[in-house]
mmCIF file of C-alpha atoms in Angstrom:
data_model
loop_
_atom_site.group_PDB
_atom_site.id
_atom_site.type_symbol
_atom_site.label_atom_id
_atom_site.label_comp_id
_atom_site.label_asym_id
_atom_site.label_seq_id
_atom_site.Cartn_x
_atom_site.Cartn_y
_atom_site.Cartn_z
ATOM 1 C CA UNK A 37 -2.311 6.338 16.465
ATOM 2 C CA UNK A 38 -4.358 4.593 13.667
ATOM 3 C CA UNK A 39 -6.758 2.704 14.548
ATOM 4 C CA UNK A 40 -7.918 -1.146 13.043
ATOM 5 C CA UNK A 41 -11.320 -0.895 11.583
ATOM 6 C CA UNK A 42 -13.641 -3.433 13.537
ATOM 7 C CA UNK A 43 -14.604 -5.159 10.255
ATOM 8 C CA UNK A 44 -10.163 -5.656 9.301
ATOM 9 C CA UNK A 45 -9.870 -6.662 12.825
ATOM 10 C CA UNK A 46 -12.513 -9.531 12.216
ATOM 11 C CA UNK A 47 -10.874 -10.493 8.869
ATOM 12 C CA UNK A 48 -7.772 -11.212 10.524
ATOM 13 C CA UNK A 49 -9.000 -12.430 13.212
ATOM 14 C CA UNK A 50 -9.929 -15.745 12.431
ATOM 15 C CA UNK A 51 -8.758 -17.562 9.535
ATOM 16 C CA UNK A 52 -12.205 -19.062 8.808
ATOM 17 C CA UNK A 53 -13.331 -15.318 8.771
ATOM 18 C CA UNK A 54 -10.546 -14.750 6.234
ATOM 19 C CA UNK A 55 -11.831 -17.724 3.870
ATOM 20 C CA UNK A 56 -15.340 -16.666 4.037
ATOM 21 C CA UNK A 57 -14.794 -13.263 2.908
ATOM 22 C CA UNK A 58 -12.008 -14.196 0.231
ATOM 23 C CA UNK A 59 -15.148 -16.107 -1.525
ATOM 24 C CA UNK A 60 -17.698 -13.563 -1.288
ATOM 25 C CA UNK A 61 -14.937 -10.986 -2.444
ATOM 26 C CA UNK A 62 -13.950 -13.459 -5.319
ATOM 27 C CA UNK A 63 -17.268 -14.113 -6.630
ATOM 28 C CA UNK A 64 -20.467 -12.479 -5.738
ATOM 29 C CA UNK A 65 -22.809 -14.653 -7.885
ATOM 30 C CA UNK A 66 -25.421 -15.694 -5.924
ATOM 31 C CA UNK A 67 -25.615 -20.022 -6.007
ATOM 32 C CA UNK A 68 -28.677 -20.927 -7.529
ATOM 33 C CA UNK A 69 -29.605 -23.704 -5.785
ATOM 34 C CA UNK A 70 -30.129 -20.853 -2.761
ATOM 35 C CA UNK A 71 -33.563 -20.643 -1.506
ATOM 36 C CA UNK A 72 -34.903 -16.795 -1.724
ATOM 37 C CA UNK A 73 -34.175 -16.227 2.063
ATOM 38 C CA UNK A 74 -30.750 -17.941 1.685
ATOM 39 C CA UNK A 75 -30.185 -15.347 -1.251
ATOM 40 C CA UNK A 76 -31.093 -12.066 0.332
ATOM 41 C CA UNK A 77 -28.212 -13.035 3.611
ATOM 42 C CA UNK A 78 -25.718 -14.036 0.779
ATOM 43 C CA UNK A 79 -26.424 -10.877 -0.420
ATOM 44 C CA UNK A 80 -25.593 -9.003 3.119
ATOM 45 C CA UNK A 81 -22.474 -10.991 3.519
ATOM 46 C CA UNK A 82 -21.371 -9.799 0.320
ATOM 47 C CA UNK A 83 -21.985 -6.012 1.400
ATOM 48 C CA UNK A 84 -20.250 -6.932 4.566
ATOM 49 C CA UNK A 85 -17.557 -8.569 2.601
ATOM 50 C CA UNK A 86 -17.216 -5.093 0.319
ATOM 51 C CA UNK A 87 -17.188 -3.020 3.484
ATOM 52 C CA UNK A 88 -14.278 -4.848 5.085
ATOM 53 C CA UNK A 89 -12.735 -4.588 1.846
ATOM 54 C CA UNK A 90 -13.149 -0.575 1.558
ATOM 55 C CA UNK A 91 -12.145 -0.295 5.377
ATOM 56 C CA UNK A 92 -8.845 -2.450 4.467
ATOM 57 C CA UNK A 93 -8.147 0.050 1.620
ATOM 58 C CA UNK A 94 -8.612 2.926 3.890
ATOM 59 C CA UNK A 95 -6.438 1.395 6.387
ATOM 60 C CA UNK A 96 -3.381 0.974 3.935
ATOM 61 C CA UNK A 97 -3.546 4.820 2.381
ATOM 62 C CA UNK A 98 -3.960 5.778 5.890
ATOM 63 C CA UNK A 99 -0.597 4.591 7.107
ATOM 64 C CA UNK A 100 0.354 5.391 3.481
ATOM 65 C CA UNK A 101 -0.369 9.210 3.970
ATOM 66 C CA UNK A 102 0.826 9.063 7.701
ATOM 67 C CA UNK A 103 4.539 7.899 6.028
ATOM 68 C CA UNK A 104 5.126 8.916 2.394
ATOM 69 C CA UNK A 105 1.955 11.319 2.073
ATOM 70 C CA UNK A 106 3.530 13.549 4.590
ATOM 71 C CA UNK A 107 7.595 12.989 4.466
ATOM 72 C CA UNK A 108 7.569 13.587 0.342
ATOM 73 C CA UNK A 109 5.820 16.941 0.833
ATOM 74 C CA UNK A 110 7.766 17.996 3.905
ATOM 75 C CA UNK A 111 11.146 17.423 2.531
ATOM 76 C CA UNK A 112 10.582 18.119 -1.511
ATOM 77 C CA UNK A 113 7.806 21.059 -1.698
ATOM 78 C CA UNK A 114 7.410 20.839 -5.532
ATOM 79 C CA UNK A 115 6.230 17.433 -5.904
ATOM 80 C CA UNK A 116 2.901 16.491 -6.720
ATOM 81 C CA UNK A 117 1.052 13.470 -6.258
ATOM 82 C CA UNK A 118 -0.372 12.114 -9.485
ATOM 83 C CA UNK A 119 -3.864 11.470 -10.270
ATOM 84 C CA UNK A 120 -5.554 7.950 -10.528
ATOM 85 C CA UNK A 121 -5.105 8.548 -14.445
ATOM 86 C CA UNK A 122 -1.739 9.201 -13.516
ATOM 87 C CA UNK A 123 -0.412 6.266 -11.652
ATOM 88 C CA UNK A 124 -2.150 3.850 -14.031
ATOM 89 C CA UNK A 125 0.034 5.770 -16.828
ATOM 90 C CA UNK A 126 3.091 5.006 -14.476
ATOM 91 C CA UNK A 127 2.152 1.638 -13.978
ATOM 92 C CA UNK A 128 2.188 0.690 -18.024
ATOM 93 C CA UNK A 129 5.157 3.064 -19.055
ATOM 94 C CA UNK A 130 7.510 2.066 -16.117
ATOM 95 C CA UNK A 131 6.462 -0.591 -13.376
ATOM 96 C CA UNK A 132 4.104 -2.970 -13.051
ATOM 97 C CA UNK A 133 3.722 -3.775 -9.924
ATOM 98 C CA UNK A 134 2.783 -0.159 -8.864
ATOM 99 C CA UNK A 135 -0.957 -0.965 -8.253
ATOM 100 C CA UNK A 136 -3.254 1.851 -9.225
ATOM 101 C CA UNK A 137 -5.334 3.713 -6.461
ATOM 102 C CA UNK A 138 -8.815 1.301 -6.708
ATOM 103 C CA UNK A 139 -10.116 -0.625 -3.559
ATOM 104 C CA UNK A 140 -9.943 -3.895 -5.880
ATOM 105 C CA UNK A 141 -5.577 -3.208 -6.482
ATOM 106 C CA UNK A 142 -4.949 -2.329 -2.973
ATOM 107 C CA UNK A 143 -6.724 -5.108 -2.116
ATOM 108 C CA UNK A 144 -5.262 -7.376 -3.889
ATOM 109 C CA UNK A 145 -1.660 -6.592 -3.955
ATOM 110 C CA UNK A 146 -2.293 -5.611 -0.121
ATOM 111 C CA UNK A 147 -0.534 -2.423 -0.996
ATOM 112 C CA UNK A 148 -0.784 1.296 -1.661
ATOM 113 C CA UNK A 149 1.567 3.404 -4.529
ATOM 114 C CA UNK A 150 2.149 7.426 -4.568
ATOM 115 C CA UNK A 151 3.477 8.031 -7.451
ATOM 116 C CA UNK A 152 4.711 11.852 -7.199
ATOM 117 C CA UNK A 153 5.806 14.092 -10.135
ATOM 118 C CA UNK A 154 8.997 16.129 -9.062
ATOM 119 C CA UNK A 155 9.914 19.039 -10.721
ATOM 120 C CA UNK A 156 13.369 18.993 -12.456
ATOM 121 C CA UNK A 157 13.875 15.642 -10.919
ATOM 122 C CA UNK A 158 11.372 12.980 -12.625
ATOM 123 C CA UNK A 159 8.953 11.063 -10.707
ATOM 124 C CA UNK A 160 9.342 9.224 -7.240
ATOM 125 C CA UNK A 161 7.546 5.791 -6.592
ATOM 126 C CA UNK A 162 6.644 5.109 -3.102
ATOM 127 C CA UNK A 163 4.754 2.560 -1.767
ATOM 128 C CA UNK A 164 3.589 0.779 1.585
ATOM 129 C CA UNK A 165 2.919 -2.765 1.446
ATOM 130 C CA UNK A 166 1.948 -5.802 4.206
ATOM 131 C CA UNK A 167 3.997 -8.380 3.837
ATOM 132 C CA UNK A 168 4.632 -12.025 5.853
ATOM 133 C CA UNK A 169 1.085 -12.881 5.867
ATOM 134 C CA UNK A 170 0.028 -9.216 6.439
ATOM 135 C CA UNK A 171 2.001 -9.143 9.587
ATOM 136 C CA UNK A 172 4.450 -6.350 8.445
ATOM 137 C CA UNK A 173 4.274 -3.373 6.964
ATOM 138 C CA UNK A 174 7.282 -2.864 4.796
ATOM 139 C CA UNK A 175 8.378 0.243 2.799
ATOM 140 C CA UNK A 176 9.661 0.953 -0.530
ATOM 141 C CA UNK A 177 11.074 3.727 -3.155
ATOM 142 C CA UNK A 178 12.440 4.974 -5.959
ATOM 143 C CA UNK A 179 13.306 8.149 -8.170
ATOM 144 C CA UNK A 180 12.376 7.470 -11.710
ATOM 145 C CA UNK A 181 14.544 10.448 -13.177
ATOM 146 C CA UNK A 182 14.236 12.365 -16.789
ATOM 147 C CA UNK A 183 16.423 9.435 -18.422
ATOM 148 C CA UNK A 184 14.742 6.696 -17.194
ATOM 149 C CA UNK A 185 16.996 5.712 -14.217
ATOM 150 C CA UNK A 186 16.740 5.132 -10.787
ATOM 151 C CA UNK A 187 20.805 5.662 -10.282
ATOM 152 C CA UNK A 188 19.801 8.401 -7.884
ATOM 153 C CA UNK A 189 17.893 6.461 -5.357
ATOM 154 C CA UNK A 190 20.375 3.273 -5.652
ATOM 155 C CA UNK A 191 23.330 5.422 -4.511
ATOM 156 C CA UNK A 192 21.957 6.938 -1.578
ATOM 157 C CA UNK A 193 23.190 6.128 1.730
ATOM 158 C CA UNK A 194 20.655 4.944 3.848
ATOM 159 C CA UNK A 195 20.283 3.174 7.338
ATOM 160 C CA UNK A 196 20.735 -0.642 8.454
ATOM 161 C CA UNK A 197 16.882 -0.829 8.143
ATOM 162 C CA UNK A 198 16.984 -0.083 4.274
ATOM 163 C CA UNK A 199 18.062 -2.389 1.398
ATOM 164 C CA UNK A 200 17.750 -3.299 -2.338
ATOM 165 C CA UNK A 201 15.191 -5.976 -3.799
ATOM 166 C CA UNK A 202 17.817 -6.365 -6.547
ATOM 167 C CA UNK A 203 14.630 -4.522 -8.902
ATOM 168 C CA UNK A 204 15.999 -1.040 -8.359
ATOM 169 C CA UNK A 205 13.583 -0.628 -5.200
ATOM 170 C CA UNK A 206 14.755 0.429 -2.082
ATOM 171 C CA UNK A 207 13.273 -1.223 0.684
ATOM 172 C CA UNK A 208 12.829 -2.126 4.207
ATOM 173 C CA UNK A 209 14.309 -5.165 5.543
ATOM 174 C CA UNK A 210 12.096 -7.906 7.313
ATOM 175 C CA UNK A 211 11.958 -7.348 11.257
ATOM 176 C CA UNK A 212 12.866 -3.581 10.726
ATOM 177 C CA UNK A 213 9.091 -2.277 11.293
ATOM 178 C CA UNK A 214 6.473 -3.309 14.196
ATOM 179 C CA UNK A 215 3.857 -5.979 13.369
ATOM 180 C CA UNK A 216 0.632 -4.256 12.491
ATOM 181 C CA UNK A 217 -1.777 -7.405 12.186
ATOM 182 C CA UNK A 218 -3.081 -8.121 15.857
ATOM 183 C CA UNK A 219 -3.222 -4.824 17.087
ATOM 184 C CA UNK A 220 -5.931 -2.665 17.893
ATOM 185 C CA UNK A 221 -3.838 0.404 16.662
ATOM 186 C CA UNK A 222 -1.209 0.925 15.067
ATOM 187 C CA UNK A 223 1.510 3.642 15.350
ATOM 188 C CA UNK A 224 2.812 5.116 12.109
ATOM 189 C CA UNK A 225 5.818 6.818 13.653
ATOM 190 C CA UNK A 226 8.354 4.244 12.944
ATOM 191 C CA UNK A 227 7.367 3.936 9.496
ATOM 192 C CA UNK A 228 7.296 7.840 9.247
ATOM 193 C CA UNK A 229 10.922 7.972 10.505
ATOM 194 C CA UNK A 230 12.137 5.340 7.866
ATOM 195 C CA UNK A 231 10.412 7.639 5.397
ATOM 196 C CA UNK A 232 12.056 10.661 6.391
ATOM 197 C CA UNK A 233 15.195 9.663 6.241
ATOM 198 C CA UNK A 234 15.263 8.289 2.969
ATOM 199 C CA UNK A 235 13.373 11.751 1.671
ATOM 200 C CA UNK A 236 16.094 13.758 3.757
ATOM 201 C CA UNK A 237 18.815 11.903 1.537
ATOM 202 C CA UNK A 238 17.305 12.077 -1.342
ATOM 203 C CA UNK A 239 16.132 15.566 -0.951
ATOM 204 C CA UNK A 240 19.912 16.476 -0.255
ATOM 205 C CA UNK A 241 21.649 14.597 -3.321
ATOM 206 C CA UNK A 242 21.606 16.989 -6.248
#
């Protein structure tokens, strides 16, 4: 089980909470017509607003590592993860929304990439994303092979759950995953399962 940092927990829990720390995470100029006392608790709203921001990171690579982190490693022992250099290569050269590793990208895009070099194979995109207002976690893929195709993971027979966002992605449909927004925990083991049985396909294609 992984749990809901206190501070994400508040964030979602209210959607005034939401709006106040959108601003102080948008902007963390201090209004000058603030009075010095005003100043110094704008100030420790905005290190609140950070912290909930870092925790939210940490949340997302959490699950990520608990899914993809663990599956790609178990079922293709070559590949290596790429470094934050790396995925921001990835990112220009082949797809742009694969947000880099930084608290401000997985923040913003409310999503995590591993971007994982495999040998004799090319590289494989994974990512873990919330999605219908941060309700659902949702899961996606792809093999990036030597000539710059993802023909591999497109033809690979995968379960009702999976599908195809029509931009060479494979990914889960809406409704196939529990709702992790609300909870005080979440479990990672239906996302793990998803994971593993696209990396047990793809592991066995040739």
């Amino acid at each position: 089980m992984i749990e809901i940092p206190e501070s994400v927990a508040f964030y979602w829990g209210d959607p005034l909470n939401r709006i106040a720390v959108d601003t102080l995470v948008a902007s963390s100029e201090v209004p000058p017509d603030l009075s010095l006392g005003e100043a110094e608790r704008f100030a420790l709203a905005g290190l609140a607003a950070h912290r909930i921001r870092v925790e939210y990171a940490s949340l997302l690579r959490a699950l990520w590592a608990a899914t993809w982190g663990e599956t790609v490693r178990a079922h293709l022992p070559g590949a290596q993860l790429l470094d934050y250099d790396g995925h921001r290569a990835f990112r220009e050269e082949v797809d742009t929304e694969c947000a880099d590793l930084s608290v401000a990208e997985v923040w913003a895009a409310k999503a995590v990439c591993g971007v994982f070099a495999v040998p004799g194979r090319g590289r494989l995109f994974t990512r873990l994303a919330l999605v219908e207002g941060e309700q659902e976690a949702t899961l996606a893929f792809y093999l990036w092979d030597e000539e710059d195709s993802t023909t591999v993971s497109d033809c690979l027979a995968l379960g009702p759950a999976w599908g195809d966002d029509g931009e060479d992605r494979r990914v889960t449909l809406s409704g196939a995953l529990p709702q992790v927004r609300g909870q005080e925990g979440f479990d990672p083991a239906p996302l793990a399962a998803l994971a593993q049985e696209a990396m047990r396909a793809l592991a066995a294609t040739p």
